[in-house]
PDB file of C-alpha atoms in Angstrom:
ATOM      1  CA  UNK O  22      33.868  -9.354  60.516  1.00 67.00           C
ATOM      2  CA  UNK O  23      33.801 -11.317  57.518  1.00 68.00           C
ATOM      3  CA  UNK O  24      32.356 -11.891  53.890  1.00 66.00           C
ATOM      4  CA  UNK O  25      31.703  -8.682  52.780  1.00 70.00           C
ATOM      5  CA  UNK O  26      34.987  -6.939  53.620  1.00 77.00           C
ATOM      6  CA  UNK O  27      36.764  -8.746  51.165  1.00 80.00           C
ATOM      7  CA  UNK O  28      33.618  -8.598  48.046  1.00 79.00           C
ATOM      8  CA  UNK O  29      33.799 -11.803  47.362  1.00 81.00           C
ATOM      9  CA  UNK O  30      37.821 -12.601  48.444  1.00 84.00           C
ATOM     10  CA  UNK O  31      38.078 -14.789  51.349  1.00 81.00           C
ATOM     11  CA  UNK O  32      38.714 -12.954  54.161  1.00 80.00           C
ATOM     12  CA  UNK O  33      37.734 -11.804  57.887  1.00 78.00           C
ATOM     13  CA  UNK O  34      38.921  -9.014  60.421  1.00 78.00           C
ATOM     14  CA  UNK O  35      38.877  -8.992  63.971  1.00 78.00           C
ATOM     15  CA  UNK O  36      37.918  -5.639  65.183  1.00 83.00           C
ATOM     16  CA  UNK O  37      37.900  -4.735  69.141  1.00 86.00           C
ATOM     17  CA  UNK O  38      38.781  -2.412  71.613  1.00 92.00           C
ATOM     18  CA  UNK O  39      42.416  -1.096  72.582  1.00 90.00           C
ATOM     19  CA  UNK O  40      41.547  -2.523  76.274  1.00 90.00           C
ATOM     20  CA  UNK O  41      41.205  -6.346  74.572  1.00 86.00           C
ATOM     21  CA  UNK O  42      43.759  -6.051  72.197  1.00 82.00           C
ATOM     22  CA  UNK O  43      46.470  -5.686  74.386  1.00 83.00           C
ATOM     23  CA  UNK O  44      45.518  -8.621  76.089  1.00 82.00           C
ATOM     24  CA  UNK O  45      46.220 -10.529  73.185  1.00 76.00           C
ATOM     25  CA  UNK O  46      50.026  -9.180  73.129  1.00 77.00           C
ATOM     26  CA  UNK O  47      50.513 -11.838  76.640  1.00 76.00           C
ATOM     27  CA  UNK O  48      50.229 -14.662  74.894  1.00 73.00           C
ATOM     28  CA  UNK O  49      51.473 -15.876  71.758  1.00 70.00           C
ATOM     29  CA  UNK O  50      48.326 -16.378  68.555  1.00 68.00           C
ATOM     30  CA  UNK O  51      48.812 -18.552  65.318  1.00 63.00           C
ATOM     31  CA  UNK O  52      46.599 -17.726  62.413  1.00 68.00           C
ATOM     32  CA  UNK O  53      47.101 -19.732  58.946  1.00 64.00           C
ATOM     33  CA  UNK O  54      46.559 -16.892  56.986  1.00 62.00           C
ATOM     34  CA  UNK O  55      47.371 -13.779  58.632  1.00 67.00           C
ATOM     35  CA  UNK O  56      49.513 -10.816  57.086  1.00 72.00           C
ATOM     36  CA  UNK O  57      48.601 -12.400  53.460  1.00 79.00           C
ATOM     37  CA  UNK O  58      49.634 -10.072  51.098  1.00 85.00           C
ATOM     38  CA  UNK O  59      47.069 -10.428  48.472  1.00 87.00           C
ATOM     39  CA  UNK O  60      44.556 -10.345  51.317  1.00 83.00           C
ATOM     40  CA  UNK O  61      45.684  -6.764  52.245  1.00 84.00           C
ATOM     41  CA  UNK O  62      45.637  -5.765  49.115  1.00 90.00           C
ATOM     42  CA  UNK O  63      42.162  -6.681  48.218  1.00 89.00           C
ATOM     43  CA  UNK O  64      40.910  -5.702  52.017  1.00 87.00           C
ATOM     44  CA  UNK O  65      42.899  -1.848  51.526  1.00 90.00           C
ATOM     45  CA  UNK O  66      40.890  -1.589  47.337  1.00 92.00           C
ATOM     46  CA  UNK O  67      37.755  -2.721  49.091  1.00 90.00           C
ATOM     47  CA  UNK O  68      37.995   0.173  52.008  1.00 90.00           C
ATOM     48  CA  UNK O  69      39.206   2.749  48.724  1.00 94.00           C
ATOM     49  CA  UNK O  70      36.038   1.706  46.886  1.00 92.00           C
ATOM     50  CA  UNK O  71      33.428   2.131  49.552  1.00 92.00           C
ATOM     51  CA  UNK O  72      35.489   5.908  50.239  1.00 95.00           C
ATOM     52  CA  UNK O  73      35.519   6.931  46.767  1.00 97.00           C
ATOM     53  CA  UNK O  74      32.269   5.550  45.565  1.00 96.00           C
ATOM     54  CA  UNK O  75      30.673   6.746  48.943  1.00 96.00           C
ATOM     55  CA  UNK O  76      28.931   3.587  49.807  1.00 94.00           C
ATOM     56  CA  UNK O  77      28.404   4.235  53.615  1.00 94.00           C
ATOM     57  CA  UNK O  78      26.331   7.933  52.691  1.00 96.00           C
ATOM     58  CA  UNK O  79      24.518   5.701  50.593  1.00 96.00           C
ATOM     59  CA  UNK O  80      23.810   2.917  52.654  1.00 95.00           C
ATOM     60  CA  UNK O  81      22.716   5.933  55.239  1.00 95.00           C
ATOM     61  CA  UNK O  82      20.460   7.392  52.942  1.00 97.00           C
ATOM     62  CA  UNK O  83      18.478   4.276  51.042  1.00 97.00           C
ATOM     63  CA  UNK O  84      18.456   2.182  54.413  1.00 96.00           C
ATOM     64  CA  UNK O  85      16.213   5.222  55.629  1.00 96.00           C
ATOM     65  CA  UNK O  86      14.376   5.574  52.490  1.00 97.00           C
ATOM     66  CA  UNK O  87      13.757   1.618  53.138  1.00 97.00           C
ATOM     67  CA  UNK O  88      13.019   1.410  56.511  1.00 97.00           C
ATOM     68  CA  UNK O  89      10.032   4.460  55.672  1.00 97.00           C
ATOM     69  CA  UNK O  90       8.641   2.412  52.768  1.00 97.00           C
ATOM     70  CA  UNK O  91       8.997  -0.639  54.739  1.00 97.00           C
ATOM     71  CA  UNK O  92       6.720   0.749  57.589  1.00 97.00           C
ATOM     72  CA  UNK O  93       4.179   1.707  55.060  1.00 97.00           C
ATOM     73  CA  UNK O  94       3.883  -1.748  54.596  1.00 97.00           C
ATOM     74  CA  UNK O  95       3.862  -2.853  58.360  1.00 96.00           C
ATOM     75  CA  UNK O  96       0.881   0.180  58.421  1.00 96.00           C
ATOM     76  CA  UNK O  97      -0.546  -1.721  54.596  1.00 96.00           C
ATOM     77  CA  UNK O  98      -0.939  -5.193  56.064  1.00 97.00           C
ATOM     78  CA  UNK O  99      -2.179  -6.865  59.111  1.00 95.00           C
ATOM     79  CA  UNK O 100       0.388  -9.507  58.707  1.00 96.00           C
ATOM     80  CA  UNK O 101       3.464  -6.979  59.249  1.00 97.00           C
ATOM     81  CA  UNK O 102       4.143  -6.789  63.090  1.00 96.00           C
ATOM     82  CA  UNK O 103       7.119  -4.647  62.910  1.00 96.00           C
ATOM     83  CA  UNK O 104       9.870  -3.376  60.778  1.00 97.00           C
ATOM     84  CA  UNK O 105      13.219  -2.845  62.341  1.00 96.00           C
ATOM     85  CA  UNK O 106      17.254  -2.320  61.500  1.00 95.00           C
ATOM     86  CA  UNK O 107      19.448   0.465  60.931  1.00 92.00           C
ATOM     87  CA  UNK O 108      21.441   1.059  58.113  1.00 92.00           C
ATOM     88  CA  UNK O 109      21.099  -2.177  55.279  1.00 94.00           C
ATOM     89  CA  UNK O 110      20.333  -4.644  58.057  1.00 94.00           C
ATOM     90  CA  UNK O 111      16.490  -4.609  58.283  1.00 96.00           C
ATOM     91  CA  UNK O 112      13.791  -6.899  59.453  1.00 96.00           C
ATOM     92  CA  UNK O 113       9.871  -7.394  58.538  1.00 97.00           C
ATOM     93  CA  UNK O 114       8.109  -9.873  61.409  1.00 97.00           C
ATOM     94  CA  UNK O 115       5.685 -11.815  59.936  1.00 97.00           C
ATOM     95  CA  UNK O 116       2.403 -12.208  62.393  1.00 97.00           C
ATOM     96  CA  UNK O 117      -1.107 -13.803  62.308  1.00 92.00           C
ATOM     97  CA  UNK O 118      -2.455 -11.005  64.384  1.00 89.00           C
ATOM     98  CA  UNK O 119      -0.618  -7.355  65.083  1.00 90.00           C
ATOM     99  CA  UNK O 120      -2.172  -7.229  68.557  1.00 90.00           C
ATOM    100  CA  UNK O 121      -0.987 -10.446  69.849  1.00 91.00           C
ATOM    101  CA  UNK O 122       2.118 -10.570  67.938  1.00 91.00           C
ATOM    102  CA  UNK O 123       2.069 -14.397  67.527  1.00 94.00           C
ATOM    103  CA  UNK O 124       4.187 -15.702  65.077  1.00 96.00           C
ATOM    104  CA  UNK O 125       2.956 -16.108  60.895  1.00 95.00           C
ATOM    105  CA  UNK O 126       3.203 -19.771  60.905  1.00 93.00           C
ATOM    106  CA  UNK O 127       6.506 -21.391  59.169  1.00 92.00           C
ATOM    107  CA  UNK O 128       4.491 -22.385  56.316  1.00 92.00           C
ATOM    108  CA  UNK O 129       3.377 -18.951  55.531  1.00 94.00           C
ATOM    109  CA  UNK O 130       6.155 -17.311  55.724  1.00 95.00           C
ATOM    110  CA  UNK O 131       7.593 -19.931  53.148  1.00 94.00           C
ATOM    111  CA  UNK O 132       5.393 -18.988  50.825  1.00 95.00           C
ATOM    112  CA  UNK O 133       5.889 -15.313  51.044  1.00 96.00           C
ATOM    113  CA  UNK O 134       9.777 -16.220  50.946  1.00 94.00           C
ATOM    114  CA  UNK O 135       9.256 -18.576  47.759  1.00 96.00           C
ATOM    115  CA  UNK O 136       7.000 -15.414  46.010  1.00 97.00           C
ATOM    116  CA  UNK O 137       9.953 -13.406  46.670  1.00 97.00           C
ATOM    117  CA  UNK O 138      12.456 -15.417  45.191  1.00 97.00           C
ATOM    118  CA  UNK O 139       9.922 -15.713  42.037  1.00 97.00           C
ATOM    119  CA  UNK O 140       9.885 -12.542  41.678  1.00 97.00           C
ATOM    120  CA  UNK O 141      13.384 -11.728  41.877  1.00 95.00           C
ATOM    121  CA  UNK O 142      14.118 -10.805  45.571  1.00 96.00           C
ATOM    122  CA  UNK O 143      16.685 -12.720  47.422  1.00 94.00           C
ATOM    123  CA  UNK O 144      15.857 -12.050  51.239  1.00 94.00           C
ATOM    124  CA  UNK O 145      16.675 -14.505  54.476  1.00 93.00           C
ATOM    125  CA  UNK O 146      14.559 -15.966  56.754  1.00 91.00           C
ATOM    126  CA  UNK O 147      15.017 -15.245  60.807  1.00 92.00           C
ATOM    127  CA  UNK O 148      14.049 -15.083  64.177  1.00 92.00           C
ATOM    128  CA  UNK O 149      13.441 -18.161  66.632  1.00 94.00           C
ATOM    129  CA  UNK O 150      10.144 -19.317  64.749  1.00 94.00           C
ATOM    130  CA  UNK O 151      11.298 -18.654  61.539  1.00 93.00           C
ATOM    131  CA  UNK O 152       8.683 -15.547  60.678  1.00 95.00           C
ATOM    132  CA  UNK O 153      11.282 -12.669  60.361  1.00 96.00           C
ATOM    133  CA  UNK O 154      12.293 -11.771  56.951  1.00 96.00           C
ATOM    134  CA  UNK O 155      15.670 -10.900  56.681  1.00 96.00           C
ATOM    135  CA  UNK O 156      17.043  -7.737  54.249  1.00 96.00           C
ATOM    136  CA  UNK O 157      20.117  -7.018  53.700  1.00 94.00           C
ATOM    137  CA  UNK O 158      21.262  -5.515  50.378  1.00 94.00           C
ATOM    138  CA  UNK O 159      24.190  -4.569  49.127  1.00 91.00           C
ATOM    139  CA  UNK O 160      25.894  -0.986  49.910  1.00 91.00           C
ATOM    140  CA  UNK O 161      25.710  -0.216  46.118  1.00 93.00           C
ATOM    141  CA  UNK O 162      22.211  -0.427  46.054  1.00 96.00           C
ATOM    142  CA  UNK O 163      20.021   2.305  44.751  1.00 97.00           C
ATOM    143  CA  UNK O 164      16.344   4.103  45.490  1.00 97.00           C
ATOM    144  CA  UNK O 165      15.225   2.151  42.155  1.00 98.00           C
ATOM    145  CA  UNK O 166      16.362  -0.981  43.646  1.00 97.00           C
ATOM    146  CA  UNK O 167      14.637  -0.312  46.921  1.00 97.00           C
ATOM    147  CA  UNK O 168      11.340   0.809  45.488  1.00 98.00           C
ATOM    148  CA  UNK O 169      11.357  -2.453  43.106  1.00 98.00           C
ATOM    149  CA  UNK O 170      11.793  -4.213  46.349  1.00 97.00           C
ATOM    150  CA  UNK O 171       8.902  -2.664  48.368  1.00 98.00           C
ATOM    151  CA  UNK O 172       6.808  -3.808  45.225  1.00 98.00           C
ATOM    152  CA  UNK O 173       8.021  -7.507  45.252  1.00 98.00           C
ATOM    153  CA  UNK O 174       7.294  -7.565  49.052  1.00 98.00           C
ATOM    154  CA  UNK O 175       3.765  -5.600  48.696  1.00 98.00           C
ATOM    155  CA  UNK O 176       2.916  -8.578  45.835  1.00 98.00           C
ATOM    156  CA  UNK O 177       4.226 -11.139  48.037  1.00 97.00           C
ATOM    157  CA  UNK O 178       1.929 -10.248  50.941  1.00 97.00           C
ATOM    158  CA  UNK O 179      -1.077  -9.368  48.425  1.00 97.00           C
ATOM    159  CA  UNK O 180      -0.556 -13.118  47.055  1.00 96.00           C
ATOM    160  CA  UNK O 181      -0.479 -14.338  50.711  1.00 95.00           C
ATOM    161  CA  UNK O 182      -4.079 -13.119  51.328  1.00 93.00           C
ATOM    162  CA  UNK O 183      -5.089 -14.464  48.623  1.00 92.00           C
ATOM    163  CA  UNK O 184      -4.545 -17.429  49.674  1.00 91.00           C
ATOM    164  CA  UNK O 185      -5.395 -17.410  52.811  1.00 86.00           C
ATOM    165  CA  UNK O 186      -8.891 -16.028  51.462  1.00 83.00           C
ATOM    166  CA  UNK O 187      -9.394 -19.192  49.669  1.00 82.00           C
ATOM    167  CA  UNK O 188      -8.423 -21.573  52.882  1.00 73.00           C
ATOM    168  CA  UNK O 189     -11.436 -19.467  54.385  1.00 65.00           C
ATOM    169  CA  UNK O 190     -14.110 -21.188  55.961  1.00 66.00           C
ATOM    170  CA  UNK O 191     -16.939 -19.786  58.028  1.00 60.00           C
ATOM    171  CA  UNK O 192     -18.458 -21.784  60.221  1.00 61.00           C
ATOM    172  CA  UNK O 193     -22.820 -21.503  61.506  1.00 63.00           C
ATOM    173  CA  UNK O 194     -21.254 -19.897  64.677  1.00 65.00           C
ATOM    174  CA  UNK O 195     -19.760 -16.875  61.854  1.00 62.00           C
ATOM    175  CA  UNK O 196     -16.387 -17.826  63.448  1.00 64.00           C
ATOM    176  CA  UNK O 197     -13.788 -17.691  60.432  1.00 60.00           C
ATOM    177  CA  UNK O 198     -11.144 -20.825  59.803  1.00 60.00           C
ATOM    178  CA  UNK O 199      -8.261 -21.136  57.592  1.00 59.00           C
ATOM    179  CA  UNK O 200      -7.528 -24.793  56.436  1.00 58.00           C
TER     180      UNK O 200
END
């Protein structure tokens, strides 16, 4: 584990089971920073911060509020193939066409990414063709946060029709194309 164990100090943990950790007593490990004592000091106030300020309930509770509102929105638009995560790790794949599932095209999901950012959403972009939108907020984050969120992303994919409504051609056959 890393990054967000330390808020913003670097610093990483190695977490495992008892079986694999005493496989590392056989041999002998160097690490350049290990047993740092202002390390352990931030790493121990981190841990007493997300106990006190019960950041895990609440991750609990507005991931699930998210994930809901986030399937309203794979239910809203024919672009949303699926929602998926657990906790504050959550995905939306992006797809031309919810019965075949193939991919939004890289392009698209740019511009859905770039509307985000416009509007004051910082997401990331995954999956192997680049059409999975990535959320993961941080554990302070509230149901006012969320639902400001859901709006950004309804906007973004509102503002995507509309632009693929004006690539829209229909040919004499009535077969639609997008340019």
């Amino acid at each position: 584990m890393a990054k967000g164990i330390g808020n913003g100090f670097p610093m990483a943990a190695v977490v495992t089971t008892t079986e694999i950790a005493k496989c590392l007593t056989e041999s002998m490990h160097v690490n350049t920073f290990g047993g740092n004592a202002l390390a352990c000091t931030v790493g121990s106030a981190v841990i007493d911060a997300i106990d006190e300020d019960k950041l895990q309930e609440n991750a609990a509770f507005v991931g699930t509020y998210l994930l809901e509102n986030l399937r309203q929105l794979r239910d809203e638009f024919e672009i949303v193939g699926d929602v998926r995560g657990k906790g504050l790790m959550l995905g939306i794949e992006l797809v031309n066409n919810k019965e075949s599932r193939t991919p939004l095209p890289v392009s698209d999901t740019a511009d859905i990414f770039e509307d985000t950012k416009n509007m004051g959403i910082l997401i990331g972009k995954a999956g192997i063709h680049g059409n999975v939108l990535r959320i993961k907020p941080p554990m302070c984050i509230t149901t006012a946060d969320a639902d400001y969120g859901i709006a950004v992303l309804r906007k973004a994919f509102q503002n995507h029709l509309k632009r693929k409504e004006k690539r829209r051609i229909v040919t004499k056959q009535n077969i639609d194309v997008y340019v």
